[in-house]
Every structure is written in C-alpha cells, then in structure tokens.
Coordinates of C-alpha atoms and ligand atoms in Angstrom, one line a residue:
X822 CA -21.4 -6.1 2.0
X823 CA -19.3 -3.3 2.2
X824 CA -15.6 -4.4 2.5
X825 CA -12.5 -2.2 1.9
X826 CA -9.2 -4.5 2.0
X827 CA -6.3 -1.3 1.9
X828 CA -6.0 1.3 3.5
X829 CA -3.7 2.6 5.9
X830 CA -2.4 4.9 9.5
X831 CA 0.4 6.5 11.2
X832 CA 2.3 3.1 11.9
X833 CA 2.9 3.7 8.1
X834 CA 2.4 6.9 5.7
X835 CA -1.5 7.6 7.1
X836 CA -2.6 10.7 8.9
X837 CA -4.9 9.0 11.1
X838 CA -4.5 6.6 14.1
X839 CA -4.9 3.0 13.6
X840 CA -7.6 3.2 16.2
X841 CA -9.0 6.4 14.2
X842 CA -9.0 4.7 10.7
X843 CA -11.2 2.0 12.3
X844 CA -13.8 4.1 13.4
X845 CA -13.5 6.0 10.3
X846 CA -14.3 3.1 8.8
X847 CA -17.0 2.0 11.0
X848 CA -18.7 5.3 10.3
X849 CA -18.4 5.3 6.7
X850 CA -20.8 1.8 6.5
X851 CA -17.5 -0.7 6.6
X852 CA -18.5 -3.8 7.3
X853 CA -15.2 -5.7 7.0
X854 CA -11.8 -3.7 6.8
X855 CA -7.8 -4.5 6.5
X856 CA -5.7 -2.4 7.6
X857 CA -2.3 -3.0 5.6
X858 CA 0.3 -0.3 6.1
X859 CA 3.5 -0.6 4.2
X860 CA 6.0 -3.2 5.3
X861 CA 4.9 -2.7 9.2
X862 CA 2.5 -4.9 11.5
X863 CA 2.6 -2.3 14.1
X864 CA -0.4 -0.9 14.2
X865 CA -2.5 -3.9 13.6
X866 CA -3.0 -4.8 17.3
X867 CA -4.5 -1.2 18.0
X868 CA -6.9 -1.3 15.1
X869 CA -7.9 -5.1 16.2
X870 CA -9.2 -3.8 19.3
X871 CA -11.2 -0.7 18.2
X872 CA -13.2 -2.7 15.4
X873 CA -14.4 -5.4 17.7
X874 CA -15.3 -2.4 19.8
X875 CA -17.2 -0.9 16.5
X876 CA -18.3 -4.1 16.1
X877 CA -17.1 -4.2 12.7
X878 CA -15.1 -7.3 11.2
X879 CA -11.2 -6.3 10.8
X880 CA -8.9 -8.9 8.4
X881 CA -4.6 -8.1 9.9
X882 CA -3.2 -7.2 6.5
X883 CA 0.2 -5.3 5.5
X884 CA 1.3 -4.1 1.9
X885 CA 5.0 -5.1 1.2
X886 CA 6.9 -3.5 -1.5
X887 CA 9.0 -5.1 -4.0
X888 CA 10.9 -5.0 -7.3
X889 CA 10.4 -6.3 -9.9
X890 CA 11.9 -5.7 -13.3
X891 CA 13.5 -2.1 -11.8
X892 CA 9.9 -1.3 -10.8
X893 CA 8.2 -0.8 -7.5
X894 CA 5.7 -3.0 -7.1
X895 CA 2.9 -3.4 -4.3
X896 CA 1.7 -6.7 -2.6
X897 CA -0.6 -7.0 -0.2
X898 CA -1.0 -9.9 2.4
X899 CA -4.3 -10.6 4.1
X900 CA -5.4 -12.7 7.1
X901 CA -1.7 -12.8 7.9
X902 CA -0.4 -14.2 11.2
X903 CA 1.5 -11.4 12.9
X904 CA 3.3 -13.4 14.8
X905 CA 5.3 -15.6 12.1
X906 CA 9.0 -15.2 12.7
X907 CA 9.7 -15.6 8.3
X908 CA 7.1 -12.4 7.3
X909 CA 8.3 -10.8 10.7
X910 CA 12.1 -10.9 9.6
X911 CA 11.6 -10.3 6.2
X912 CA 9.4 -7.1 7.0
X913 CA 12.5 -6.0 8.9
X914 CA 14.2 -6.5 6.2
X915 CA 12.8 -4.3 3.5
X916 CA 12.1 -1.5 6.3
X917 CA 16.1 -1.5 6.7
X918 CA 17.5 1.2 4.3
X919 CA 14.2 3.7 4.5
X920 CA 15.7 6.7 7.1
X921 CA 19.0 6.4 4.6
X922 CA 16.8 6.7 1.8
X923 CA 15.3 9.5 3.0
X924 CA 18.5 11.3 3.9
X925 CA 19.6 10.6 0.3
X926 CA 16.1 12.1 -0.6
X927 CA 17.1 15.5 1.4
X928 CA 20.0 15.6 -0.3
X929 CA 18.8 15.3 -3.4
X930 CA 15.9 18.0 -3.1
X931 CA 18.8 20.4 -1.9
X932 CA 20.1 19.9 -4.9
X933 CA 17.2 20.8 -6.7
X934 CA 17.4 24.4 -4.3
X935 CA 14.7 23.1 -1.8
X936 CA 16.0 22.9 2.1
X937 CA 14.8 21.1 4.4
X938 CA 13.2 18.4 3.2
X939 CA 14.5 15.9 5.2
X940 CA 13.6 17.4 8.6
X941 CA 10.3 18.2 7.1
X942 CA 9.5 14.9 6.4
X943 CA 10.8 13.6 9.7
X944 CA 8.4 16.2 11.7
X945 CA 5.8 14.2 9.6
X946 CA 6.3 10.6 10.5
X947 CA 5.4 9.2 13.4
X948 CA 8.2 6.5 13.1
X949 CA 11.3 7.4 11.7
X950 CA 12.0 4.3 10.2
X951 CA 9.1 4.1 8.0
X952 CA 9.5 7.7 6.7
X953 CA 8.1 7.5 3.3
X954 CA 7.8 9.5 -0.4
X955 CA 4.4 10.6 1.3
X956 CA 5.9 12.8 3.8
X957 CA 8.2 14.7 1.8
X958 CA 5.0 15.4 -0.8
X959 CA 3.4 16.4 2.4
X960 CA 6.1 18.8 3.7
X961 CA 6.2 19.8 0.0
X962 CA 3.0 20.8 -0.2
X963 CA 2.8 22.6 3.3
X964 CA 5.5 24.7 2.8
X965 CA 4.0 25.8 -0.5
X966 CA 6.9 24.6 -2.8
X967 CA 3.7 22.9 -4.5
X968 CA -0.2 23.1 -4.2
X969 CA -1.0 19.9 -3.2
X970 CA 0.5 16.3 -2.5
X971 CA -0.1 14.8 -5.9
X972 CA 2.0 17.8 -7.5
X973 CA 4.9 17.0 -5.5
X974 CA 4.9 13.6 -6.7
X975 CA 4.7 14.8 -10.2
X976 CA 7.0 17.3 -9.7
X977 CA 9.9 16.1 -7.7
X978 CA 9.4 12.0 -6.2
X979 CA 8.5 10.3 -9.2
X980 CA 11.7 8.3 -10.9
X981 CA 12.8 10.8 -13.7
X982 CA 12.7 13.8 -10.9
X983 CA 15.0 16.0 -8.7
X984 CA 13.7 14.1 -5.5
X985 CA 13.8 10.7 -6.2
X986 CA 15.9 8.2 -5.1
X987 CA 15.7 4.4 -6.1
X988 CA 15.5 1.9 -4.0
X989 CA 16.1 -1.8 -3.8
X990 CA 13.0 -3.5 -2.1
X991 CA 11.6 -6.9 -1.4
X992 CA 12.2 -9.6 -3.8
X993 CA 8.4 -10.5 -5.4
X994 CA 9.1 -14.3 -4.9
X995 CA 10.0 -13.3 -1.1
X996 CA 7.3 -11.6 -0.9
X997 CA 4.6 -14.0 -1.6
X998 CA 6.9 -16.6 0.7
X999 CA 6.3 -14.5 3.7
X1000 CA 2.7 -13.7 3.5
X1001 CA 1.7 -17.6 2.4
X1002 CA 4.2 -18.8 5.3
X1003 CA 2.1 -16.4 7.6
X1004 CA -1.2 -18.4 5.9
X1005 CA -2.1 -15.2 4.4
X1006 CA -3.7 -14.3 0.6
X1007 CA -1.3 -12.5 -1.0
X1008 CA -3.6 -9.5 -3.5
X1009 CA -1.3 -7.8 -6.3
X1010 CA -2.4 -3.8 -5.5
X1011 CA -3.5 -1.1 -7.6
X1012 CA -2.0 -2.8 -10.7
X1013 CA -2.9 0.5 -12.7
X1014 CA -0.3 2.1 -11.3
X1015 CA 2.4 0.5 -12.6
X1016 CA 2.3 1.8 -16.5
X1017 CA 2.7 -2.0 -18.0
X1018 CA 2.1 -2.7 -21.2
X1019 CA -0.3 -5.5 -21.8
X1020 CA 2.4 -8.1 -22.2
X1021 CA 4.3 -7.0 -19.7
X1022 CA 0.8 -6.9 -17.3
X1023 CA 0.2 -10.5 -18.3
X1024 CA 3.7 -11.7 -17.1
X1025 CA 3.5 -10.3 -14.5
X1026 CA 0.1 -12.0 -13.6
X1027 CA 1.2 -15.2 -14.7
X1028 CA 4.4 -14.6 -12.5
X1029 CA 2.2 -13.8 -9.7
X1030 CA 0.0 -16.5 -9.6
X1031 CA 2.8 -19.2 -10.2
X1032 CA 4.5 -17.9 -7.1
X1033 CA 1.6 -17.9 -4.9
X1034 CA -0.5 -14.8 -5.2
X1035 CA -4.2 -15.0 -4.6
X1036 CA -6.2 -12.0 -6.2
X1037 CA -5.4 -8.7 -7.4
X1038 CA -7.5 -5.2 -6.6
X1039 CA -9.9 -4.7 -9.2
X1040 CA -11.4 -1.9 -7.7
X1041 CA -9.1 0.0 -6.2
X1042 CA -9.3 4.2 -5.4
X1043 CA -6.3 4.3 -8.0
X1044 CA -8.1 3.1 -10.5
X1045 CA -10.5 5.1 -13.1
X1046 CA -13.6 2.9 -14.0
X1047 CA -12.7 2.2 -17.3
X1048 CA -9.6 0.0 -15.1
X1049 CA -12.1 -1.2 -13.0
X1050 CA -13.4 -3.6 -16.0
X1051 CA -9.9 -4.2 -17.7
X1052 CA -8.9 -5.7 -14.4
X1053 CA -11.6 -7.7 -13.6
X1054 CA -11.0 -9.2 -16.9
X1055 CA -7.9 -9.8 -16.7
X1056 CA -8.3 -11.8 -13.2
X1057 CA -10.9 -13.6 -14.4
X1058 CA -8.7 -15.1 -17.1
X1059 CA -5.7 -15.6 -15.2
X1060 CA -8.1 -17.5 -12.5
X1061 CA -7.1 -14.6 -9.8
X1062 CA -9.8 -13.6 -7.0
X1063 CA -10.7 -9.9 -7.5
X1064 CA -10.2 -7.5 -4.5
X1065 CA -11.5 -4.4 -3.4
X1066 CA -9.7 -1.6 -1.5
X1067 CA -9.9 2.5 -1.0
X1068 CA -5.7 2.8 -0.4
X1069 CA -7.3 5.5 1.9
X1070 CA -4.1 7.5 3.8
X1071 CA -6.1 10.6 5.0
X1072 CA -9.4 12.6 5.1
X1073 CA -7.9 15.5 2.3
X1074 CA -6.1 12.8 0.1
X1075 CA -7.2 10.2 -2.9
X1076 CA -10.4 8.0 -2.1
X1077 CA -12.3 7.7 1.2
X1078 CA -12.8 4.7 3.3
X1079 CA -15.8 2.0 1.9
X1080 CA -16.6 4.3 -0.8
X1081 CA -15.6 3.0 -3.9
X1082 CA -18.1 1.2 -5.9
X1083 CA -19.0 -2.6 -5.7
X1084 CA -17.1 -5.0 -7.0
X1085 CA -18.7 -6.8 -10.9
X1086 CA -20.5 -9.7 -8.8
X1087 CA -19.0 -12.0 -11.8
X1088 CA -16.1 -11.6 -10.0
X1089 CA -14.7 -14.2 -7.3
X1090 CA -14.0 -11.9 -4.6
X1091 CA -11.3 -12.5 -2.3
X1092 CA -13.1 -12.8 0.7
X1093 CA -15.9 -15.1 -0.8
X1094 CA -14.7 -17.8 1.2
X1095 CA -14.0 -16.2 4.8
X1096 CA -15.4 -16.6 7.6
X1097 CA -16.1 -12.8 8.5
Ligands
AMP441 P1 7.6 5.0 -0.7 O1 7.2 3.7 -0.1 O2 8.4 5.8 0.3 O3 8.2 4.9 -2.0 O4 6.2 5.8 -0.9 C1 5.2 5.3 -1.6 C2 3.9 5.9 -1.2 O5 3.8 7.2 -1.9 C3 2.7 5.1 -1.8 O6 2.3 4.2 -0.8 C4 1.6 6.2 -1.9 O7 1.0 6.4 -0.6 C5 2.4 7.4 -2.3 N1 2.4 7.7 -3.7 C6 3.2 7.1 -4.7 N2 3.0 7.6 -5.9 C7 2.1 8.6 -5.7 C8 1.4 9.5 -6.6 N3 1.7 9.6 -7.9 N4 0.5 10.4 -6.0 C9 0.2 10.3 -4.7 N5 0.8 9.4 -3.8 C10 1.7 8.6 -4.3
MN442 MN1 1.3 4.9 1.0
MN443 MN1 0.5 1.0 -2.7
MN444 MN1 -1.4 1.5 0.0

C-alpha cells in the first residue's frame, strides 16, 4: 500500500493548494495520505473533501514544532480531531510570535546587505501568520541572491547564519498532550535532521516515548537510505511504530509525493492498525 504520512500546502509553507496536493497525490498512486502542515489545521477540511472525491483515504494530521534542548524539533500528530479546544489553543499558541519572527528575520538579512527580505517573503505566503524560513529561501532564491532554496538555507537561515533568528516553540511534553488529547499518534519527524549524537538520539527516543509519542519516520524524503535502516533499528528497539512520509512542499523541491521507497516490512508501521 502506498501511504505517505507528511507532506504539506499553502495553509503552511507548500506551493500547492490543499485541494491540489490531494490530487497530486492521488495521481502519484497514494493510497492513504496526511496532510500535516506546520502548527495549522486550516487546510485540512479542503484536502478532506478532494480525497474522498479522488477516492483516496486521507488521515487529518499537522506537524507541531517544538524545543527541545535549544533545538527545533518536529512532531507530527495523526488521526487528530480538529476540533479539540486543547490542540486548537495550543496550535495558536506556538503560531503566535511567527510574523515578529519574520520581521526580526528582515532585519537581520538587512544587515547582512540583502533588502527586502521581509516583503519578499510576505508576497510568498499565503497567510501571514504562518510565514516561514521557506519563504524567505524562496524569495532568496528568486531574486538570485542564491541558486536554489537549499543554498539559502545553507547560506543565510540555518542557526550559525546572517538570517536566522531563534525562536522559542512548543514545549515537547505539550506537544504530545495536544495531539493524544485530540486521540491522535503523535510520529517524531525526519529525526535525521536533527544532527544528534547517538546518545543524545536515544534520549530523546526514550523521552518521546515516555511522554506519549507513537512512531517515528523511518523513511522519510530527508533521509538518505543508509538512515532509512539506522532508524528502523532504532524504533524497533525502543518499541516505536515506524512511519513513512515524502515532507513533499512543492513540485521543484526535495522528495515527491508516494515516492519514496517501502517501508522494511519488519517494521510495525504506524498505520498497521487503522482502519483506512
Ligand atoms: P520555520 O518553521 O519557519 O523555522 O521553517 C522550517 C521549514 O524550513 C521546514 O519545515 C522546512 O520546510 C524548511 N527547511 C528547514 N531546513 C531546511 C533545509 N536545510 N533545506 C531546505 N528546507 C529546510
Ligand atoms: Mn516546511
Ligand atoms: Mn519538518
Ligand atoms: Mn514537514
């Protein structure tokens, strides 16, 4: 079954439409999609509607950032009720702070000589109040101050560079509160991002579990395939359900919809026992 469990549209930092990622989907052989923008149930109702018009099976999901030991970390709730008042308010919550981030951001690229940043990015996002890193790398990279998306990250919005501004997130703890009070699985994502070392990786896992979490994406379209195995291994032995998701934000950027490979069946997948 082909099942892709991140992935996200304009209600966040996406390109396409949550109706438009659907069908994207749908097209690509999805079978059973999330859509889980970043700390935003917005678009969830729109996507709803054009899978069971696809006639594909579609899980409401969301990816809420926190921080945890001064990093960012990713979470992401499936099967979530949208309409529970706790992940509702604490969604609000973390969103709160984003557009002053951003003018911080602008500020902070001026700096570095580059204008405009802020109203670039702003021309970019659909909502204003969810105007994200991705943005700016975008208007960085259409305005030619750098070839493409993933050298404006390297070069200017990763911690360490002229562009970046720290931020203060959810709580992990939080976190994992709102998406269980909203009966949702709570999936660790693209834990290959965060540059752990392997002690710090496993406290994290055993943090994670302890306070609720579910699975973590093994196969995940940040991931190399070399990660693919160290993570199934490392869910395996910390009794975490494995999940699978592209991360997909547009047609020109990182991994493409229900494309990534399979996930090890060994693995206890995180949708084994749904009803999809
Ligand atoms: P923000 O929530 O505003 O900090 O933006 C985070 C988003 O930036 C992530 O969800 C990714 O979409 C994107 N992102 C973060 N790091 C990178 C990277 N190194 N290369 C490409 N995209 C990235
Ligand atoms: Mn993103
Ligand atoms: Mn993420
Ligand atoms: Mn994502």
């Amino acid at each position: 079954m082909n099942v892709d469990l991140h992935c996200h549209s304009t209600a966040s930092d996406g390109a396409l439409s949550p109706g438009d990622v659907v069908r994207r989907a749908a097209a690509q052989g999805v079978e059973v999609l999330a859509l889980t923008d970043h700390d935003q149930l917005e678009g969830l109702q729109e996507a709803r509607e054009a899978a069971h018009e696809a006639g594909i099976a579609f899980v409401d999901g969301v990816e809420i950032s926190v921080s945890w030991r001064g990093l960012t970390l990713h979470v992401v709730g499936l099967g979530v009720n949208v309409r529970n008042a706790a992940l509702r308010t604490g969604l609000e919550r973390v969103r709160s702070g984003r557009l002053e981030r951003a003018r911080e951001m602008g500020r902070s690229l001026e700096r570095a000589g580059i204008s405009g940043g802020l109203e670039g990015a702003l021309a970019l996002a659909q909502n204003p109040t969810m105007v994200s890193r991705t943005h700016f790398a975008r208007y960085l990279a259409r305005s030619g101050r750098v070839a493409t998306t993933k050298d404006a990250f390297r070069h200017y919005l990763v911690p360490g560079k002229p562009g970046y501004v720290p931020h203060r997130w959810a709580q992990l703890a939080d976190a994992l509160r709102w998406i269980g009070d909203a009966r949702g699985r709570a999936v660790l994502a693209h834990p290959g991002r965060y540059s752990l070392s392997a002690a710090a990786m496993e406290s994290l896992l055993a943090e994670f579990r302890a306070a609720g979490g579910s699975a973590i994406e093994v196969v995940s379209g940040s991931h190399s395939q070399d990660q693919y195995a160290l993570f199934g291994a490392l869910a395996a032995q910390h009794g975490l359900a494995a999940s699978r998701g592209s991360d997909f934000h547009a047609p020109d950027e990182g991994a493409e919809l229900g494309s990534l490979p399979a996930l090890d069946h060994r693995l206890r997948a995180v949708w084994a026992d749904w009803e999809v």
